[in-house]
Short mmCIF file of C-alpha atoms in Angstrom, two decimals:
data_model
loop_
_atom_site.label_atom_id
_atom_site.label_comp_id
_atom_site.label_asym_id
_atom_site.label_seq_id
_atom_site.Cartn_x
_atom_site.Cartn_y
_atom_site.Cartn_z
CA MET A 1 -138.48 104.62 -83.83
CA ALA A 2 -138.36 101.55 -81.60
CA GLN A 3 -137.24 98.33 -83.24
CA SER A 4 -139.30 95.14 -83.34
CA VAL A 5 -138.69 92.44 -80.77
CA VAL A 6 -135.70 90.24 -81.54
CA GLY A 7 -136.65 86.58 -82.04
CA LEU A 8 -140.43 86.88 -81.81
CA GLY A 9 -140.79 90.24 -83.51
CA LEU A 10 -142.24 91.12 -86.87
CA ALA A 11 -139.77 92.32 -89.46
CA SER A 12 -140.22 95.60 -91.27
CA PRO A 13 -140.94 95.22 -94.12
CA PRO A 14 -143.49 93.68 -94.55
CA VAL A 15 -144.98 95.08 -91.34
CA GLN A 16 -144.84 98.86 -91.15
CA LEU A 17 -146.64 99.39 -87.83
CA SER A 18 -144.20 97.10 -86.08
CA ASN A 19 -144.81 98.33 -82.51
CA THR A 20 -148.60 98.19 -82.89
CA VAL A 21 -148.57 94.75 -84.49
CA ASN A 22 -146.07 93.42 -81.94
CA ALA A 23 -148.45 94.55 -79.21
CA ILE A 24 -151.56 92.85 -80.59
CA SER A 25 -150.38 89.98 -82.80
CA GLN A 26 -150.50 86.35 -81.80
CA LYS A 27 -147.23 84.47 -82.14
CA PHE A 28 -146.77 81.04 -83.64
CA ILE A 29 -143.88 79.21 -82.01
CA VAL A 30 -142.66 76.17 -83.90
CA PRO A 31 -143.30 73.29 -81.43
CA VAL A 32 -139.94 71.63 -82.13
CA LEU A 33 -136.55 72.39 -80.63
CA GLY A 34 -133.95 73.13 -83.29
CA ASP A 35 -130.61 71.46 -82.56
CA ASN A 36 -127.65 73.67 -83.45
CA VAL A 37 -125.23 72.37 -80.81
CA PHE A 38 -125.27 68.62 -80.28
CA LYS A 39 -123.16 66.24 -82.39
CA PRO A 40 -124.05 62.53 -82.46
CA SER A 41 -121.40 59.83 -82.11
CA PRO A 42 -121.95 56.96 -84.57
CA VAL A 43 -119.51 54.83 -82.58
CA PHE A 44 -121.70 55.10 -79.47
CA TRP A 45 -124.59 53.85 -81.60
CA ALA A 46 -122.55 51.12 -83.30
CA LEU A 47 -121.30 49.61 -80.05
CA THR A 48 -124.86 49.24 -78.74
CA ARG A 49 -126.77 48.55 -81.98
CA GLU A 50 -127.21 44.83 -81.27
CA GLY A 51 -128.61 45.43 -77.82
CA LYS A 52 -127.42 46.97 -74.59
CA ARG A 53 -125.52 44.86 -72.07
CA PHE A 54 -126.58 45.20 -68.46
CA GLY A 55 -124.81 44.15 -65.29
CA ALA A 56 -125.02 44.51 -61.53
CA GLY A 57 -122.78 44.08 -58.52
CA GLU A 58 -119.04 44.07 -59.21
CA LEU A 59 -117.97 44.62 -62.81
CA ILE A 60 -115.63 41.68 -63.33
CA PHE A 61 -114.94 39.24 -66.15
CA PRO A 62 -112.65 36.18 -66.26
CA GLU A 63 -109.84 36.15 -68.81
CA ILE A 64 -108.05 33.06 -70.14
CA TYR A 65 -104.45 34.25 -70.34
CA GLN A 66 -102.54 31.05 -71.05
CA GLU A 67 -102.90 27.66 -72.67
CA GLU A 68 -103.07 24.72 -70.28
CA LEU A 69 -100.03 22.77 -71.49
CA PRO A 70 -100.74 19.37 -69.88
CA GLY A 71 -102.24 17.09 -72.50
CA GLY A 72 -101.38 15.92 -75.98
CA ALA A 73 -100.37 12.56 -77.41
CA TYR A 74 -99.75 9.58 -75.14
CA TYR A 75 -99.27 5.79 -75.44
CA GLY A 76 -99.97 2.71 -73.37
CA ASP A 77 -99.31 2.95 -69.65
CA GLN A 78 -97.39 6.20 -69.90
CA LEU A 79 -97.64 8.28 -66.73
CA LEU A 80 -100.04 11.13 -67.56
CA ASP A 81 -99.53 14.70 -66.40
CA THR A 82 -102.44 15.82 -64.24
CA SER A 83 -100.96 19.10 -63.07
CA VAL A 84 -103.46 21.71 -61.97
CA VAL A 85 -103.17 24.91 -64.03
CA ASP A 86 -104.87 28.13 -63.00
CA SER A 87 -105.29 29.71 -66.46
CA VAL A 88 -107.88 32.40 -65.68
CA GLN A 89 -107.22 35.89 -64.38
CA PRO A 90 -110.03 38.23 -63.32
CA ALA A 91 -110.29 41.64 -64.96
CA ASN A 92 -111.99 44.05 -62.58
CA GLN A 93 -113.43 47.41 -63.64
CA GLN A 94 -115.08 50.09 -61.58
CA TRP A 95 -118.58 51.34 -62.31
CA LYS A 96 -118.65 54.99 -63.35
CA PRO A 97 -121.71 57.07 -62.38
CA TYR A 98 -122.78 60.08 -64.47
CA ARG A 99 -125.40 62.75 -63.91
CA GLN A 100 -127.23 65.50 -65.79
CA PRO A 101 -129.23 68.07 -63.79
CA VAL A 102 -132.50 69.69 -64.87
CA VAL A 103 -133.13 73.00 -63.07
CA ILE A 104 -136.14 75.24 -63.80
CA PRO A 105 -137.26 78.41 -61.97
CA ILE A 106 -140.87 78.05 -60.84
CA THR A 107 -141.62 81.57 -62.00
CA ASP A 108 -140.56 80.59 -65.52
CA ILE A 109 -143.05 77.71 -65.46
CA ILE A 110 -145.80 80.06 -64.32
CA LEU A 111 -145.09 82.70 -66.97
CA ASN A 112 -144.71 80.06 -69.71
CA ARG A 113 -148.34 78.95 -69.45
CA GLY A 114 -149.59 79.96 -72.84
CA GLY A 115 -151.61 78.66 -75.77
CA SER A 116 -151.40 75.33 -77.51
CA ASN A 117 -148.57 76.50 -79.79
CA ASN A 118 -146.22 77.27 -76.93
CA LEU A 119 -143.40 74.92 -76.10
CA ASP A 120 -143.74 73.38 -72.67
CA ILE A 121 -140.71 74.57 -70.73
CA ILE A 122 -140.36 71.33 -68.74
CA LYS A 123 -140.41 69.27 -71.94
CA ALA A 124 -137.90 71.61 -73.57
CA LYS A 125 -135.55 71.43 -70.59
CA PHE A 126 -135.70 67.64 -70.47
CA GLN A 127 -135.00 67.39 -74.20
CA THR A 128 -132.07 69.74 -73.80
CA ALA A 129 -130.79 67.79 -70.81
CA SER A 130 -131.06 64.49 -72.71
CA GLY A 131 -128.99 65.87 -75.58
CA SER A 132 -126.48 67.35 -73.15
CA PHE A 133 -126.19 64.02 -71.34
CA LEU A 134 -125.51 62.18 -74.60
CA GLN A 135 -122.75 64.67 -75.42
CA LYS A 136 -121.03 63.88 -72.12
CA LEU A 137 -121.25 60.14 -72.73
CA SER A 138 -119.90 60.53 -76.27
CA ARG A 139 -116.96 62.63 -75.10
CA ALA A 140 -116.21 60.14 -72.33
CA LEU A 141 -116.05 57.33 -74.89
CA TRP A 142 -113.12 59.16 -76.51
CA HIS A 143 -111.59 60.73 -73.36
CA THR A 144 -112.30 64.21 -74.75
CA SER A 145 -112.17 67.21 -72.40
CA PRO A 146 -113.85 67.81 -70.02
CA GLN A 147 -114.81 64.11 -69.88
CA ASN A 148 -111.20 62.99 -69.42
CA THR A 149 -110.75 62.73 -65.67
CA SER A 150 -110.06 59.69 -63.51
CA LEU A 151 -113.78 59.58 -62.71
CA ASP A 152 -114.69 58.95 -66.36
CA VAL A 153 -115.08 55.57 -68.04
CA ASP A 154 -112.26 53.46 -69.47
CA ASP A 155 -112.25 54.94 -72.95
CA LEU A 156 -111.46 53.63 -76.44
CA ASN A 157 -107.96 55.09 -76.45
CA SER A 158 -107.16 53.41 -73.13
CA TRP A 159 -108.32 50.04 -74.44
CA VAL A 160 -107.04 50.08 -78.03
CA VAL A 161 -104.17 52.58 -78.30
CA SER A 162 -102.36 52.58 -74.95
CA THR A 163 -99.79 49.83 -74.33
CA THR A 164 -98.31 50.68 -70.90
CA ASN A 165 -101.40 51.56 -68.88
CA THR A 166 -103.18 49.62 -66.18
CA ILE A 167 -106.77 48.84 -67.13
CA ALA A 168 -109.33 46.61 -65.39
CA GLY A 169 -106.68 46.08 -62.72
CA ILE A 170 -104.12 44.48 -65.08
CA ASN A 171 -100.81 46.23 -65.77
CA ARG A 172 -100.02 46.18 -69.48
CA SER A 173 -96.44 47.38 -69.07
CA SER A 174 -95.50 44.00 -67.61
CA SER A 175 -94.28 41.53 -70.24
CA ALA A 176 -96.18 38.82 -68.39
CA ASN A 177 -99.40 40.58 -69.30
CA ALA A 178 -98.74 40.99 -73.02
CA TRP A 179 -101.91 38.96 -73.64
CA TRP A 180 -103.91 41.93 -72.31
CA LEU A 181 -102.77 44.28 -75.08
CA ALA A 182 -104.70 45.21 -78.20
CA ALA A 183 -103.13 44.23 -81.51
CA THR A 184 -99.90 46.07 -82.28
CA PRO A 185 -100.77 49.59 -83.51
CA VAL A 186 -100.11 50.20 -87.20
CA SER A 187 -98.22 53.38 -88.05
CA GLY A 188 -99.24 55.34 -91.11
CA SER A 189 -95.86 57.16 -91.09
CA ALA A 190 -97.58 60.56 -91.22
CA GLY A 191 -99.31 59.73 -94.49
CA ALA A 192 -102.90 59.37 -95.59
CA LEU A 193 -104.72 56.19 -94.58
CA THR A 194 -104.76 53.83 -97.55
CA SER A 195 -105.89 50.29 -98.20
CA ALA A 196 -102.25 49.19 -98.20
CA ILE A 197 -101.92 50.47 -94.61
CA ALA A 198 -105.33 49.30 -93.43
CA GLU A 199 -105.21 45.73 -94.77
CA PRO A 200 -102.32 44.42 -92.60
CA GLY A 201 -104.01 45.92 -89.55
CA TYR A 202 -107.28 44.29 -90.53
CA GLN A 203 -105.65 40.89 -90.87
CA SER A 204 -103.95 41.28 -87.49
CA VAL A 205 -107.38 41.23 -85.79
CA THR A 206 -109.08 38.70 -88.05
CA TRP A 207 -109.29 35.15 -86.76
CA GLY A 208 -110.98 32.95 -89.33
CA TYR A 209 -114.48 34.33 -89.74
CA ASP A 210 -114.27 36.51 -86.64
CA GLU A 211 -113.55 39.93 -88.12
CA PRO A 212 -113.85 43.57 -86.99
CA ASP A 213 -117.18 45.18 -87.83
CA LEU A 214 -116.42 48.88 -87.32
CA PHE A 215 -113.69 51.07 -88.84
CA VAL A 216 -113.76 54.52 -87.27
CA MET A 217 -111.74 57.70 -87.79
CA ASN A 218 -112.27 61.45 -87.75
CA ARG A 219 -113.81 63.26 -90.70
CA THR A 220 -110.53 64.41 -92.23
CA SER A 221 -109.07 60.91 -92.33
CA TYR A 222 -112.40 59.51 -93.51
CA ALA A 223 -112.45 61.86 -96.50
CA ALA A 224 -108.90 60.85 -97.48
CA PHE A 225 -109.58 57.14 -97.01
CA LYS A 226 -112.83 57.28 -98.96
CA GLY A 227 -110.98 58.86 -101.87
CA ASN A 228 -109.17 55.54 -102.44
CA PHE A 229 -112.42 53.87 -103.46
CA VAL A 230 -114.51 56.52 -105.25
CA GLY A 231 -113.10 55.33 -108.58
CA LEU A 232 -114.75 51.96 -107.99
CA ILE A 233 -118.27 53.44 -108.11
CA ARG A 234 -120.17 52.24 -111.16
CA PHE A 235 -122.01 55.02 -112.98
CA GLY A 236 -125.18 54.54 -115.01
CA GLN A 237 -128.27 52.44 -114.37
CA GLY A 238 -129.39 51.50 -110.91
CA MET A 239 -128.79 54.87 -109.32
CA GLN A 240 -131.40 56.44 -107.10
CA ASP A 241 -131.96 59.26 -109.58
CA ASP A 242 -131.25 58.39 -113.21
CA GLU A 243 -130.89 62.07 -114.05
CA ALA A 244 -128.19 62.72 -111.45
CA LEU A 245 -124.62 61.50 -111.47
CA GLN A 246 -123.62 59.73 -108.27
CA VAL A 247 -120.01 60.61 -107.46
CA GLY A 248 -119.80 59.31 -103.88
CA PHE A 249 -121.08 56.54 -101.68
CA ARG A 250 -124.71 57.07 -100.69
CA ASN A 251 -124.20 55.11 -97.50
CA HIS A 252 -121.25 54.15 -95.32
CA PHE A 253 -118.99 51.81 -97.22
CA LEU A 254 -117.41 48.56 -96.06
CA PHE A 255 -113.72 47.88 -95.75
CA ASN A 256 -113.75 44.09 -95.93
CA ASN A 257 -116.55 43.41 -93.42
CA ALA A 258 -116.13 46.57 -91.33
CA VAL A 259 -118.50 49.51 -91.70
CA THR A 260 -116.40 52.64 -92.17
CA VAL A 261 -117.67 55.70 -90.30
CA ALA A 262 -116.47 59.18 -89.44
CA ASP A 263 -116.94 60.25 -85.84
CA TYR A 264 -116.75 63.90 -84.80
CA PHE A 265 -115.21 62.87 -81.47
CA ALA A 266 -112.53 60.56 -82.90
CA THR A 267 -108.93 61.49 -82.16
CA ALA A 268 -107.10 63.26 -84.98
CA ASN A 269 -104.44 61.36 -86.97
CA GLN A 270 -105.76 58.07 -85.68
CA ALA A 271 -108.19 55.32 -86.72
CA MET A 272 -109.47 52.14 -85.07
CA LEU A 273 -110.74 48.77 -86.24
CA LEU A 274 -113.16 47.51 -83.57
CA ASN A 275 -115.01 44.26 -83.03
CA SER A 276 -118.20 45.13 -81.17
CA LYS A 277 -118.58 41.56 -79.90
CA TYR A 278 -115.62 42.17 -77.61
CA ILE A 279 -115.67 45.90 -76.85
CA PHE A 280 -118.94 47.43 -75.69
CA PRO A 281 -120.54 49.65 -73.03
CA VAL A 282 -121.96 47.89 -69.98
CA PHE A 283 -124.79 49.57 -68.08
CA HIS A 284 -125.71 49.00 -64.45
CA GLU A 285 -129.22 47.60 -64.42
CA ALA A 286 -130.11 49.44 -61.21
CA ASP A 287 -129.04 52.87 -62.46
CA TYR A 288 -129.95 53.13 -66.14
CA PHE A 289 -131.09 56.67 -66.93
CA ASN A 290 -132.95 56.99 -63.66
CA VAL A 291 -134.66 60.33 -63.13
CA ASP A 292 -135.25 61.95 -59.75
CA PRO A 293 -138.63 63.58 -59.10
CA PHE A 294 -138.58 67.36 -59.09
CA LEU A 295 -137.67 68.79 -55.70
CA LYS A 296 -137.72 72.37 -54.44
CA PRO A 297 -134.84 73.64 -52.27
CA SER A 298 -135.94 75.35 -49.08
CA ASN A 299 -134.30 78.67 -49.96
CA GLN A 300 -135.01 78.92 -53.71
CA ARG A 301 -138.10 78.90 -55.84
CA VAL A 302 -136.71 76.46 -58.40
CA LEU A 303 -137.44 72.86 -59.30
CA VAL A 304 -134.48 70.47 -59.47
CA SER A 305 -134.38 67.04 -61.05
CA CYS A 306 -131.47 64.91 -62.26
CA MET A 307 -130.81 62.05 -64.68
CA TYR A 308 -128.38 59.31 -63.63
CA LEU A 309 -126.48 56.57 -65.44
CA THR A 310 -123.87 54.12 -64.16
CA TRP A 311 -121.77 52.40 -66.83
CA ASN A 312 -118.32 51.65 -68.20
CA LEU A 313 -116.69 50.57 -71.46
CA SER A 314 -115.56 46.94 -71.27
CA CYS A 315 -113.29 44.98 -73.59
CA ILE A 316 -113.22 41.26 -72.88
CA SER A 317 -110.68 40.56 -75.64
CA PRO A 318 -108.40 43.52 -76.48
CA ARG A 319 -106.51 41.54 -79.15
CA MET A 320 -109.58 41.76 -81.41
CA ASN A 321 -109.06 45.52 -81.93
CA VAL A 322 -106.29 47.56 -83.52
CA ALA A 323 -105.36 51.23 -83.83
CA PHE A 324 -103.78 53.08 -86.73
CA THR A 325 -101.56 55.96 -85.66
CA SER A 326 -99.67 58.75 -87.46
CA ILE A 327 -102.18 59.08 -90.28
CA THR A 328 -103.46 62.25 -91.90
#
């Protein structure tokens, strides 16, 4: 006996005449795409949550790299130093263009014309393409394969972890450019991340009231770090459900003033304290998720469109961020 259609078929039981019913039954297709592939990056959200930064032309920002020493106390007719000091160096990044194609056979569009419960194939393909595009951007933020080529953006590891690379045109391996380094990475000595390890790193990037606002790590390190604070949870009144015992944090918790999050894309055995005022994505205002109209190639019966984005990850003050390495 022939089996029912996989996916849209009717199971047996409860249907006994499966072939007959499959031939005459209407199908209800849930009009929502179920996501079983894509993984969001909370860091991508956090770095843009206060608004997206747009730019155009050349991606360049001036950096004060030294104090202008002329000045200070003087008396009477003392000869004053009026030396000219050039204390600004330009940091120059390259814009990085990205694309995500949307390709649909015309025959599929024709055969997909069904009732009101059917998913529109063009809508479904665009939703899938949007999710796929976001995955590429999230991987690029962390330099994760295959978004780890020279064509990809300057990633978080390049800005915060690396100490001998050249970024934005400035060579960090030169002692003269030590001002262009992030804070000295803190080693966890192959142990779990604890408050005792995190606090010195936090203070190294805190300047008065200017503090990091994001503490990010992978899920394994997050679970270990969170375990240091679960004992501080107060049980009893004030819980969301008085009949249930709350044994974890309902929301992301703060370490000092930094929201602590686990990111699927974060590098293993590593954490970062970031200050989103100084490290953020910059998007080209003339190429921000532009979408081409559908075109048909001359030798194929398909429709082709494409989404485009030009951007890069900028850090105008690397010293405001610090990495934790060799943690579990």
